[in-house]
PDB file of C-alpha atoms in Angstrom:
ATOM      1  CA  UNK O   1       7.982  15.310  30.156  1.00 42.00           C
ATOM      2  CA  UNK O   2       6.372  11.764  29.809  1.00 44.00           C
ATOM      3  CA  UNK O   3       2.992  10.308  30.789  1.00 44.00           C
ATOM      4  CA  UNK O   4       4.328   7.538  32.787  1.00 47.00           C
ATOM      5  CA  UNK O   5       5.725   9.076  35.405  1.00 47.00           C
ATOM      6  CA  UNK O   6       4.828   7.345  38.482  1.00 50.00           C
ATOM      7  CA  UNK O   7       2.064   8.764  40.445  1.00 51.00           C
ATOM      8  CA  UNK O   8       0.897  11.149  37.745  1.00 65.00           C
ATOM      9  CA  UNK O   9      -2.178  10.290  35.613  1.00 73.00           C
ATOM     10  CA  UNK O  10      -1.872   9.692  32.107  1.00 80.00           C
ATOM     11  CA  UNK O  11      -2.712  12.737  30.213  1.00 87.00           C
ATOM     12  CA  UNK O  12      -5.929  12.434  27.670  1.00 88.00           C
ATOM     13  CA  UNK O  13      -5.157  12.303  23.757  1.00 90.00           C
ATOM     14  CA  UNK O  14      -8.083  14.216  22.831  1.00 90.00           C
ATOM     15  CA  UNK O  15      -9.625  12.662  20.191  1.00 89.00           C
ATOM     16  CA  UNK O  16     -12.189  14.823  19.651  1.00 90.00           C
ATOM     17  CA  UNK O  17     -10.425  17.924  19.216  1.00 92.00           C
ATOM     18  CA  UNK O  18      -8.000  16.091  16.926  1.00 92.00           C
ATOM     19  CA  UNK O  19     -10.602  15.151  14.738  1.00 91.00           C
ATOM     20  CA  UNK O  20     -12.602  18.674  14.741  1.00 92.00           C
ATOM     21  CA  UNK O  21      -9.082  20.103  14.038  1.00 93.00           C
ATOM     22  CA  UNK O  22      -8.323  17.878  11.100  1.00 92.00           C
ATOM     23  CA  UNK O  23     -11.760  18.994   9.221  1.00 91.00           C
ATOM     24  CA  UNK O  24     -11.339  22.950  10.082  1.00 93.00           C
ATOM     25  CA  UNK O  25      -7.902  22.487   8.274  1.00 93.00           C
ATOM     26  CA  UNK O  26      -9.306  20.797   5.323  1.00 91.00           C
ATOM     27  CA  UNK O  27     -12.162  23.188   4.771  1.00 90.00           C
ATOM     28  CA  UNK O  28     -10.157  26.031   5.934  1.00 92.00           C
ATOM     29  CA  UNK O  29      -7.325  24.991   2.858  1.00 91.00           C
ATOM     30  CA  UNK O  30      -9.396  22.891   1.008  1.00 91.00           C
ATOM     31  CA  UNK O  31      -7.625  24.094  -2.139  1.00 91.00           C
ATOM     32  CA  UNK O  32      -4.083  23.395  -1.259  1.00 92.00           C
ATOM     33  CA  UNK O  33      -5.266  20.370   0.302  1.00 91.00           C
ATOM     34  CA  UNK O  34      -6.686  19.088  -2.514  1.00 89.00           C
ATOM     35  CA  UNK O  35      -4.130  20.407  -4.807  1.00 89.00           C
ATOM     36  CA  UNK O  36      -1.500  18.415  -2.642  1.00 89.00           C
ATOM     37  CA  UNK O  37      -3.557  15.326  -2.699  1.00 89.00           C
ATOM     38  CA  UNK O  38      -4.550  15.318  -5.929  1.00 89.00           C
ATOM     39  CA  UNK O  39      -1.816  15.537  -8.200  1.00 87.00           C
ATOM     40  CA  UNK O  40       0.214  12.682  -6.860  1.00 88.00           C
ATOM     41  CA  UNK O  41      -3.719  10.321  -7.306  1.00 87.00           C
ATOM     42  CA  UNK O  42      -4.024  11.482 -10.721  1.00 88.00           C
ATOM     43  CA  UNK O  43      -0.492  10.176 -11.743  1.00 89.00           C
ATOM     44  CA  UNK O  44      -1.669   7.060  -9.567  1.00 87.00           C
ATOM     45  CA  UNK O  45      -4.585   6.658 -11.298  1.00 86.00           C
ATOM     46  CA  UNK O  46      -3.275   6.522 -14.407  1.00 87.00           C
ATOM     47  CA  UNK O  47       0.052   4.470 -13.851  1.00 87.00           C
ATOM     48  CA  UNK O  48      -2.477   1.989 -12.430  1.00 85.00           C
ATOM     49  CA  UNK O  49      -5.282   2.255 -14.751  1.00 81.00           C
ATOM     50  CA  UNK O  50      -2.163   1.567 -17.811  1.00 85.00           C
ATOM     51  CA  UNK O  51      -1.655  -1.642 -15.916  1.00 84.00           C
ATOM     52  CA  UNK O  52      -4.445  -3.011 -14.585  1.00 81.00           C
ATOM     53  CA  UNK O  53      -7.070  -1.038 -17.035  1.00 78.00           C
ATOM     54  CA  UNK O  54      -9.179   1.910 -16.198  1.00 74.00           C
ATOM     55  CA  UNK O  55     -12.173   0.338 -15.114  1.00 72.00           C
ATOM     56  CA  UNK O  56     -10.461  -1.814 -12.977  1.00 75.00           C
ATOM     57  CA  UNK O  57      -9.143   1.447 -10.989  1.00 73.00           C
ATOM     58  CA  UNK O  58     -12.376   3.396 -11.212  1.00 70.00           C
ATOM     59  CA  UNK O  59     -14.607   0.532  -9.723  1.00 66.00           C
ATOM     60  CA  UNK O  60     -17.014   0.265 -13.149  1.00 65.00           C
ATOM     61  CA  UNK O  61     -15.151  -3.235 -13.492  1.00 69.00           C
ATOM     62  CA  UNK O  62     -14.453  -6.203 -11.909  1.00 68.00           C
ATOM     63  CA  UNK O  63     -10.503  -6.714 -11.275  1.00 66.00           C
ATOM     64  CA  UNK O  64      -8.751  -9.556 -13.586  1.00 66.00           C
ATOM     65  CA  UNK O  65      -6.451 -11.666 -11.507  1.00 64.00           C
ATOM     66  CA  UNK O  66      -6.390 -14.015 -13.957  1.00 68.00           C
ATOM     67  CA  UNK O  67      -2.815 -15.272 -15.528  1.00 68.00           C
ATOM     68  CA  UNK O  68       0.676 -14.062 -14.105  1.00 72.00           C
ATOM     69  CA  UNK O  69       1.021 -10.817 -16.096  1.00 74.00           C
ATOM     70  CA  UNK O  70      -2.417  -9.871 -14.310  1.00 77.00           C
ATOM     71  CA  UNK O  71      -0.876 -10.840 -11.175  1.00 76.00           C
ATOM     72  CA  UNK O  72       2.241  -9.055 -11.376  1.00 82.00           C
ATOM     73  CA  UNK O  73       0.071  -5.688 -12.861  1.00 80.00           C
ATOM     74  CA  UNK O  74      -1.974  -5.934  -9.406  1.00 80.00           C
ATOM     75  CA  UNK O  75       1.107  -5.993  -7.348  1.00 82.00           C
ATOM     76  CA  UNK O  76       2.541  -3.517  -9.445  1.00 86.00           C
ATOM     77  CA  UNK O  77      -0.590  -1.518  -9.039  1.00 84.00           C
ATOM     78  CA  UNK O  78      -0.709  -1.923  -5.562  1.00 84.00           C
ATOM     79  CA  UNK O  79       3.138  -0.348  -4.848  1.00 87.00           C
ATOM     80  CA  UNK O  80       1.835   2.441  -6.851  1.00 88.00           C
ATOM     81  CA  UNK O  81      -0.671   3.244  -4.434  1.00 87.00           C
ATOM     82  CA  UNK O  82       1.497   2.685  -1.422  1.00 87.00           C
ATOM     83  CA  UNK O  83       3.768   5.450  -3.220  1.00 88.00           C
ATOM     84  CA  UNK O  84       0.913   7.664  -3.735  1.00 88.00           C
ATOM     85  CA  UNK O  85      -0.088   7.261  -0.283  1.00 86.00           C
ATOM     86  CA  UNK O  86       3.630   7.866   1.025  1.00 89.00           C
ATOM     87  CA  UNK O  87       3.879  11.340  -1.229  1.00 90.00           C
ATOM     88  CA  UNK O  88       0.920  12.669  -0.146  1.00 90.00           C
ATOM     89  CA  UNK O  89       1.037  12.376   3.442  1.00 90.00           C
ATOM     90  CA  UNK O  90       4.553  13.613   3.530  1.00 91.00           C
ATOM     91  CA  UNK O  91       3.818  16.833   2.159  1.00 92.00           C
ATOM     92  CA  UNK O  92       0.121  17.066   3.944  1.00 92.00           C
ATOM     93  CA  UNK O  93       2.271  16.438   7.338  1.00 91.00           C
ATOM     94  CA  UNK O  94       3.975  19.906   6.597  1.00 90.00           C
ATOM     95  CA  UNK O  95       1.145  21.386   5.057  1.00 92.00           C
ATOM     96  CA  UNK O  96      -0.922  20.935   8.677  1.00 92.00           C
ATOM     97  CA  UNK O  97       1.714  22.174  10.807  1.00 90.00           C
ATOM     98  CA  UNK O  98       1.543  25.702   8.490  1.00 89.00           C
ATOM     99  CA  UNK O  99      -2.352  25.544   8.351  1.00 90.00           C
ATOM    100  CA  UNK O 100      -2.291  24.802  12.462  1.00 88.00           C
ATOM    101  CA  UNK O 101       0.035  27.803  12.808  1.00 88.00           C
ATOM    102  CA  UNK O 102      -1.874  30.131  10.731  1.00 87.00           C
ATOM    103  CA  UNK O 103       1.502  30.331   8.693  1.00 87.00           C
ATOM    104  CA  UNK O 104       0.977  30.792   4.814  1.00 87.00           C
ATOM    105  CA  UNK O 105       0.947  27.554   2.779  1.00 87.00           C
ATOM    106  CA  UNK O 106       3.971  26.948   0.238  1.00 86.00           C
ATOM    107  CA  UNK O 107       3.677  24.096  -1.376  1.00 85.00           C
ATOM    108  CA  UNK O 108       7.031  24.425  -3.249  1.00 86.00           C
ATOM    109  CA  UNK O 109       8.902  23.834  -0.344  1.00 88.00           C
ATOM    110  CA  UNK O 110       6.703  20.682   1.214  1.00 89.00           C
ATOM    111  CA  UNK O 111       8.526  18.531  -1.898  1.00 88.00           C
ATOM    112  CA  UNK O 112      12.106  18.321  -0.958  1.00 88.00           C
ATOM    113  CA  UNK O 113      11.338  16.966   2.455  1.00 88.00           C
ATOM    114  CA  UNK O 114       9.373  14.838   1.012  1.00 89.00           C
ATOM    115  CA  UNK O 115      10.941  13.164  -1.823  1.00 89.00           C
ATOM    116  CA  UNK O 116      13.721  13.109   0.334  1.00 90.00           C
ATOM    117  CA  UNK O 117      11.923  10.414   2.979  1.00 91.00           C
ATOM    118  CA  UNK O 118      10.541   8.934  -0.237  1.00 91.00           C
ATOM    119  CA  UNK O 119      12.091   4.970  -0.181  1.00 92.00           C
ATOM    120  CA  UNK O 120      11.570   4.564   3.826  1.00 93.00           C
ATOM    121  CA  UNK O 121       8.066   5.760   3.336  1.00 93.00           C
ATOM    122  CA  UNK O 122       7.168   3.437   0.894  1.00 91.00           C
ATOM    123  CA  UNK O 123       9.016   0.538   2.325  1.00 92.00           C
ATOM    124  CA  UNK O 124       7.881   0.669   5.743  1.00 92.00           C
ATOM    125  CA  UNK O 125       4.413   1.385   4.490  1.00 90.00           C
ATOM    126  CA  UNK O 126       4.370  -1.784   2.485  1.00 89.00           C
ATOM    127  CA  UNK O 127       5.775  -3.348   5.996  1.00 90.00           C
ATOM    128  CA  UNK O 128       3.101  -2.199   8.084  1.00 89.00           C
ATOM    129  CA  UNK O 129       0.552  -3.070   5.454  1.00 85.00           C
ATOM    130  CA  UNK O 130       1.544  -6.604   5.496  1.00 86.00           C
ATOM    131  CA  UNK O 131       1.751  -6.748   9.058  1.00 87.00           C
ATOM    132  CA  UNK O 132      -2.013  -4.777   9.751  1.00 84.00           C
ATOM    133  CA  UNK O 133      -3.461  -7.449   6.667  1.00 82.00           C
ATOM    134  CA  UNK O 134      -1.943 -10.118   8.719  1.00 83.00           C
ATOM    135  CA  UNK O 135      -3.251  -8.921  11.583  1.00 81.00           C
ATOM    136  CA  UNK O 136      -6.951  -8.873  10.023  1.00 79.00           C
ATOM    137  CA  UNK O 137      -6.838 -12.065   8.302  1.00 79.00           C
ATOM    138  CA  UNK O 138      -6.842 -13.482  12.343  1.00 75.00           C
ATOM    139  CA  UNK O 139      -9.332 -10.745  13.782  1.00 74.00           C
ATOM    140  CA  UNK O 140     -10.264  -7.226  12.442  1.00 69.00           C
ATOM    141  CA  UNK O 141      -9.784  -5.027  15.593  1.00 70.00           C
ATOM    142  CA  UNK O 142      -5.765  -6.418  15.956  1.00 78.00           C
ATOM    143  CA  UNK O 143      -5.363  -5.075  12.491  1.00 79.00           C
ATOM    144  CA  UNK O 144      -6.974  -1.516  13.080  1.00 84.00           C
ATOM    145  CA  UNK O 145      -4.245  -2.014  16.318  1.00 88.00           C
ATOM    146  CA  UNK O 146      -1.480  -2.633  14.425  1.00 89.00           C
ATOM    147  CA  UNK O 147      -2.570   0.383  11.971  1.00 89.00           C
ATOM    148  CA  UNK O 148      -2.746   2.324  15.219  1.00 91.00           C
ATOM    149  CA  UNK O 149       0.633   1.352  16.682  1.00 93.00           C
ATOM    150  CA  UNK O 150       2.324   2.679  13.323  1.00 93.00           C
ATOM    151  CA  UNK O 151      -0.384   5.427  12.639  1.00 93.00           C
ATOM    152  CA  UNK O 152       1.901   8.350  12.848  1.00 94.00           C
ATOM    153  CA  UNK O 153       4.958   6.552  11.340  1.00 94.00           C
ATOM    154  CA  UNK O 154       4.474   9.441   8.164  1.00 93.00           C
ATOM    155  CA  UNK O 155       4.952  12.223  10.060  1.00 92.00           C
ATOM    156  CA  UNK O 156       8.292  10.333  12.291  1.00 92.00           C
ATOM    157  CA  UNK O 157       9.906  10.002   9.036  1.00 93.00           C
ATOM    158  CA  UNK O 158       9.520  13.307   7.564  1.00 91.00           C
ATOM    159  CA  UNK O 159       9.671  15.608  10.878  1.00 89.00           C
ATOM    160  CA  UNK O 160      12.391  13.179  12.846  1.00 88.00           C
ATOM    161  CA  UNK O 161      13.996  12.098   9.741  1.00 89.00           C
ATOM    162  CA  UNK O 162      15.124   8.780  11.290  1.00 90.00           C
ATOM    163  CA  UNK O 163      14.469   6.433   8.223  1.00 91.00           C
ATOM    164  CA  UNK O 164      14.005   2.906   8.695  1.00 93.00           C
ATOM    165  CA  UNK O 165      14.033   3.677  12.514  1.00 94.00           C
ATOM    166  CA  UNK O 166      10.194   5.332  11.798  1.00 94.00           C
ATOM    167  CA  UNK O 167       8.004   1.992  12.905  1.00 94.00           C
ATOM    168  CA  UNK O 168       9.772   1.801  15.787  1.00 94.00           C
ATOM    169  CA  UNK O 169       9.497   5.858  16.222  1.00 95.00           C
ATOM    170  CA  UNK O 170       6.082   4.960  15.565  1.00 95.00           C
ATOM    171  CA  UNK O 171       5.285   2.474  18.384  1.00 95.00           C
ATOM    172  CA  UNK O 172       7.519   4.152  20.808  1.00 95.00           C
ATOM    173  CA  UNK O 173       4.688   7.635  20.374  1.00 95.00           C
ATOM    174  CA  UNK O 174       1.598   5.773  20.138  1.00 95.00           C
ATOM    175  CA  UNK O 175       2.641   3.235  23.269  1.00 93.00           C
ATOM    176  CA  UNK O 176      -0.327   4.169  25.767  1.00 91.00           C
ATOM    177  CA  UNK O 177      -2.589   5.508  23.471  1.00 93.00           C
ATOM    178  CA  UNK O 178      -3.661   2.889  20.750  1.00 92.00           C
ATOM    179  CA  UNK O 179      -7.521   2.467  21.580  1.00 91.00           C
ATOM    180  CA  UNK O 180      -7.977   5.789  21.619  1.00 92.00           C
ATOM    181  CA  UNK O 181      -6.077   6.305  18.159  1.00 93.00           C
ATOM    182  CA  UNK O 182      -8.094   2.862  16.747  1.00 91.00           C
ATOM    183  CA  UNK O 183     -11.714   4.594  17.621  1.00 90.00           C
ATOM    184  CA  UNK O 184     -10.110   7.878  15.944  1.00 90.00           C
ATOM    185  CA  UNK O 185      -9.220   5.970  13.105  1.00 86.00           C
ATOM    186  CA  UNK O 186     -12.317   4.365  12.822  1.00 87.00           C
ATOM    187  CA  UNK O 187     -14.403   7.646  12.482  1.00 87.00           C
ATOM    188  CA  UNK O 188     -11.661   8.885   9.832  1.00 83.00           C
ATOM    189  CA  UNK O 189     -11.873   6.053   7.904  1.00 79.00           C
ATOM    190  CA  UNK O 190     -15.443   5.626   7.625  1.00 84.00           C
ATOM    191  CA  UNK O 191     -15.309   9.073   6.242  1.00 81.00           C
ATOM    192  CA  UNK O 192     -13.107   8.351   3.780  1.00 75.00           C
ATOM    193  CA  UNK O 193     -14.608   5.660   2.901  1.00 78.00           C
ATOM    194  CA  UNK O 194     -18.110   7.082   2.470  1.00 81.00           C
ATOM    195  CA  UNK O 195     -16.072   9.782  -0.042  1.00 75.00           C
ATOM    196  CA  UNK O 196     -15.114   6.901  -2.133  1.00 71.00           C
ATOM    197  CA  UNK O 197     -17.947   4.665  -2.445  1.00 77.00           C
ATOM    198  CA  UNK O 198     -19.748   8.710  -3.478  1.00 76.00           C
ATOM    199  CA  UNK O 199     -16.994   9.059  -5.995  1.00 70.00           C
ATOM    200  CA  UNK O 200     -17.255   5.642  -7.203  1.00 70.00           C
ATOM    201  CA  UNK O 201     -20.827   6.269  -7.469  1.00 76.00           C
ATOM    202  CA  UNK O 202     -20.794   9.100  -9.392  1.00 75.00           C
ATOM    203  CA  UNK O 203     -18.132   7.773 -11.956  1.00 72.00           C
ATOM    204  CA  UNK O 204     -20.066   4.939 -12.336  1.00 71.00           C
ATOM    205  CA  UNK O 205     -22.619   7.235 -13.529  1.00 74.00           C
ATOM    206  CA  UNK O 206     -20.568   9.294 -15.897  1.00 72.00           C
ATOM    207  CA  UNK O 207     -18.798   6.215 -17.674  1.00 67.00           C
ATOM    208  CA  UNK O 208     -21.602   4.636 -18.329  1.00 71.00           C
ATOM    209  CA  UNK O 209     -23.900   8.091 -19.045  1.00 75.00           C
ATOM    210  CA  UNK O 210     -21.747  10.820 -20.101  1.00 67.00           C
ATOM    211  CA  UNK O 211     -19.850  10.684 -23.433  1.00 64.00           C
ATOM    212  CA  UNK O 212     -16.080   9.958 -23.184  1.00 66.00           C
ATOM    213  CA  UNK O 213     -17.030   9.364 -19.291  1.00 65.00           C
ATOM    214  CA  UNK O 214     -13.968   7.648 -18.888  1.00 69.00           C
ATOM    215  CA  UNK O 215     -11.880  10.561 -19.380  1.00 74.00           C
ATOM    216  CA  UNK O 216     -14.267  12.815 -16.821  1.00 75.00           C
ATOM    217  CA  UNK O 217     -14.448   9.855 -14.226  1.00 76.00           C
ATOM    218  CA  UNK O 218      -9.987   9.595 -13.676  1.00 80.00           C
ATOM    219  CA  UNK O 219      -9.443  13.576 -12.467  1.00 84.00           C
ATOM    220  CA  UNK O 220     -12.732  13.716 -10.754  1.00 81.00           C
ATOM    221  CA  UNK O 221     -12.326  10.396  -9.222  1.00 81.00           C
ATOM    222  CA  UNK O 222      -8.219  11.831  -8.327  1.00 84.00           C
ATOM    223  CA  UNK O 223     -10.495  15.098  -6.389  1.00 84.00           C
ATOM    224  CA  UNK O 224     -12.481  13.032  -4.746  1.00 81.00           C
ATOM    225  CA  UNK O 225      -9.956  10.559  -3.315  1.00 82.00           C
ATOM    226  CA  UNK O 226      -8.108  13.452  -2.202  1.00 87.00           C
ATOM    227  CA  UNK O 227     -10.790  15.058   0.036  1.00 86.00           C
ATOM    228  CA  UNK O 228     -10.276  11.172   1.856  1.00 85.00           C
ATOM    229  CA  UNK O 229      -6.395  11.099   1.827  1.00 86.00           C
ATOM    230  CA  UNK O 230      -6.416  14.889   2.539  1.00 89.00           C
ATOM    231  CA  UNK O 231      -8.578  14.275   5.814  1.00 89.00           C
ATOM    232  CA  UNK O 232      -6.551  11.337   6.923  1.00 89.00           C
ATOM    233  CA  UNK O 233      -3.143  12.842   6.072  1.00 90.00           C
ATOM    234  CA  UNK O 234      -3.938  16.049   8.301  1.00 93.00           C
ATOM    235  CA  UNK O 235      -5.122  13.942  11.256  1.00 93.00           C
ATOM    236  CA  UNK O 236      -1.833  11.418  11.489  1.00 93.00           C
ATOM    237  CA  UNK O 237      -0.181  14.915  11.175  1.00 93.00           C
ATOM    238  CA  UNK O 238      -2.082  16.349  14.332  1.00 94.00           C
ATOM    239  CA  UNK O 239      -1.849  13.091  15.618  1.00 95.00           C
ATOM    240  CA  UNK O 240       2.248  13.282  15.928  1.00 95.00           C
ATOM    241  CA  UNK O 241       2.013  16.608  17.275  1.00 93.00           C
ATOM    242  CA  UNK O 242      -0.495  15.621  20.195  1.00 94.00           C
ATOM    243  CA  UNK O 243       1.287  13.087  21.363  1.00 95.00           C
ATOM    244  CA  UNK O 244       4.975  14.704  21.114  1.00 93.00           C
ATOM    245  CA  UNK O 245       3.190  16.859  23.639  1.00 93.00           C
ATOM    246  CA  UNK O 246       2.042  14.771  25.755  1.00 93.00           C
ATOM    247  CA  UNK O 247       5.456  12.388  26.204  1.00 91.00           C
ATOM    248  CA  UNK O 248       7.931  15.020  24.964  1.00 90.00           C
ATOM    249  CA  UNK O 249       6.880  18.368  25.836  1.00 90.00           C
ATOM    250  CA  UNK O 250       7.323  19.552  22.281  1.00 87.00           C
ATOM    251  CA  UNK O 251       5.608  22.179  20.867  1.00 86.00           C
ATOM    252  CA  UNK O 252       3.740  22.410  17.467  1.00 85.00           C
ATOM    253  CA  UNK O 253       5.954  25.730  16.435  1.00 86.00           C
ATOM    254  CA  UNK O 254       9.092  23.088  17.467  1.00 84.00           C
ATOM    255  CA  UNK O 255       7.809  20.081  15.428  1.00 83.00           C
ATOM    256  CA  UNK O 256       7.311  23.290  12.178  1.00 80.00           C
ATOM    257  CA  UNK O 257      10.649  24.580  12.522  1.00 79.00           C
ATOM    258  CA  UNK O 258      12.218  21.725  11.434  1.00 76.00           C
ATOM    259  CA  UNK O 259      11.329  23.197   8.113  1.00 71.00           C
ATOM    260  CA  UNK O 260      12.357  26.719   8.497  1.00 69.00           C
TER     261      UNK O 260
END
C-alpha cells in the first residue's frame, strides 16, 4: 500500500495522536523509560565532564575552547553525546513498540539489538548532524527539514537493520510528510528543551548552594535529560511505525516481531 497512488489522497500522519501517544508511554513507563535513558547520560556525563570539566557539561560554566587539547576534548565530547544519543534511542525504539502493545517491558533484551546497530548509528548520526548544522548555518527551518527527512533514521537501523543504507531508509519514509514531521518536531523539542534549561536551573542551584553540589547536580542532571531524550526517542519510534503504515501497510505487532 503507498500514498501516492494516483487518484487516491494522501493519507494524514497524525501528528497529534503521535505526540499524545509519545507522552502516555512516557508517563505510563516512566521508570523504564528513564532507567533506559538514564544510564547511558550518566556514563555521558561523566566521560564528558573528565574531558571537558564538569561545569562545562552541567551549564554552571562557560565552555573553554581555548588551545588544541580544548579543541580536540570538545569534539571528543561531542561524539560522546552522539553515542549517547544513538544508545538510547535504539533501545527506547523497542521499548515503545512493547509499551504500544501493552507487552511487558524487558530491558535485557533491548541491548543486543542495539549494540549491534551501534557504529551505523553513530556514524550516520554524526552525518546528519553535519548536514542539519549546515543546513541552519543558511536558514533555520531547512535545518529542522533536513532533521525531519532523517528523523526516523534510529528506528530504520535497528527495526530494518539495513546499516549505512538507514539515511536513505530514512528519506525514502518521511518523503511526503516532512512539514508535518518539522511542526511535530518543533513541539517535541521545545519540550525537551524547557526540561533542560529546568534541570540546568536547578543544578545551578545545587552547585552553587548545596554542599558537594557537584556530585548531586551529574545523576540528577542524567534524570532529567532523560525525561527529554525519553520523550523524543518514543516519538521517532511512533513516528516509523505511522508512516510504515501509511506507505507499507505494516503493522505495529509486524514492526515488534522483529524482536521476538
Amino acid at each position: 500500500m503507498t500514498d501516492t497512488t494516483l487518484g487516491q489522497p494522501k493519507p494524514p500522519l497524525g501528528v497529534g495522536e503521535i505526540i499524545s501517544d509519545s507522552f502516555s508511554i512516557l508517563f505510563g513507563k516512566f521508570i523504564p523509560v528513564i532507567i533506559v535513558a538514564f544510564v547511558p547520560s550518566l556514563i555521558g556525563l561523566l566521560l564528558s565532564g573528565m574531558l571537558v570539566g564538569f561545569g562545562a557539561v552541567l551549564g554552571t560554566e562557560t565552555p573553554q575552547y581555548t588551545g588544541p587539547g580544548m579543541a580536540v576534548a570538545n569534539v571528543l565530547s561531542g561524539i560522546i553525546d552522539i553515542v549517547v544519543y544513538s544508545i538510547s534511542a535504539a533501545l527506547l525504539v523497542q521499548l515503545a513498540y512493547d509499551a504500544k502493545l501493552g507487552r511487558p517491558v524487558q530491558l535485557g533484551r533491548y541491548f543486543g539489538p542495539a549494540l549491534s546497530a551501534l557504529f551505523p548509528l553513530v556514524v550516520l548520526s554524526l552525518v546528519a548532524g553535519i548536514l542539519a548544522g549546515l543546513a541552519t548555518i543558511v536558514f533555520i527551518i531547512p535545518g529542522l527539514w533536513v532533521y525531519a527527512v532523517f528523523s526516523v533514521m534510529v528506528p530504520a537501523i535497528v527495526i530494518d537493520r539495513v546499516g549505512f543504507g538507514g539515511l536513505g531508509r530514512s528519506a525514502s519514509l518521511t518523503k511526503e510528510y516532512r512539514w508535518p514531521i518539522v511542526g511535530a518536531m518543533i513541539l517535541i523539542v521545545i519540550c525537551a528543551v524547557l526540561i533542560t534549561l529546568a534541570a540546568a536551573f536547578i543544578i545551578g542551584l545545587i552547585v552553587n548552594i548545596v554542599p558537594f553540589g557537584m556530585v548531586l547536580g551529574i545523576p540528577l542532571f542524567a534524570a532529567l535529560s532523560a525525561i527529554g531524550a525519553g520523550i523524543l526517542g518514543i516519538f521517532v519510534a511512533l513516528l516509523y511505525a505511522r508512516l510504515r503504515e501509511i506507505k507499507e501497510g505494516v503493522t505495529v505487532d509486524q514492526i515488534a516481531s522483529v524482536f521476538d
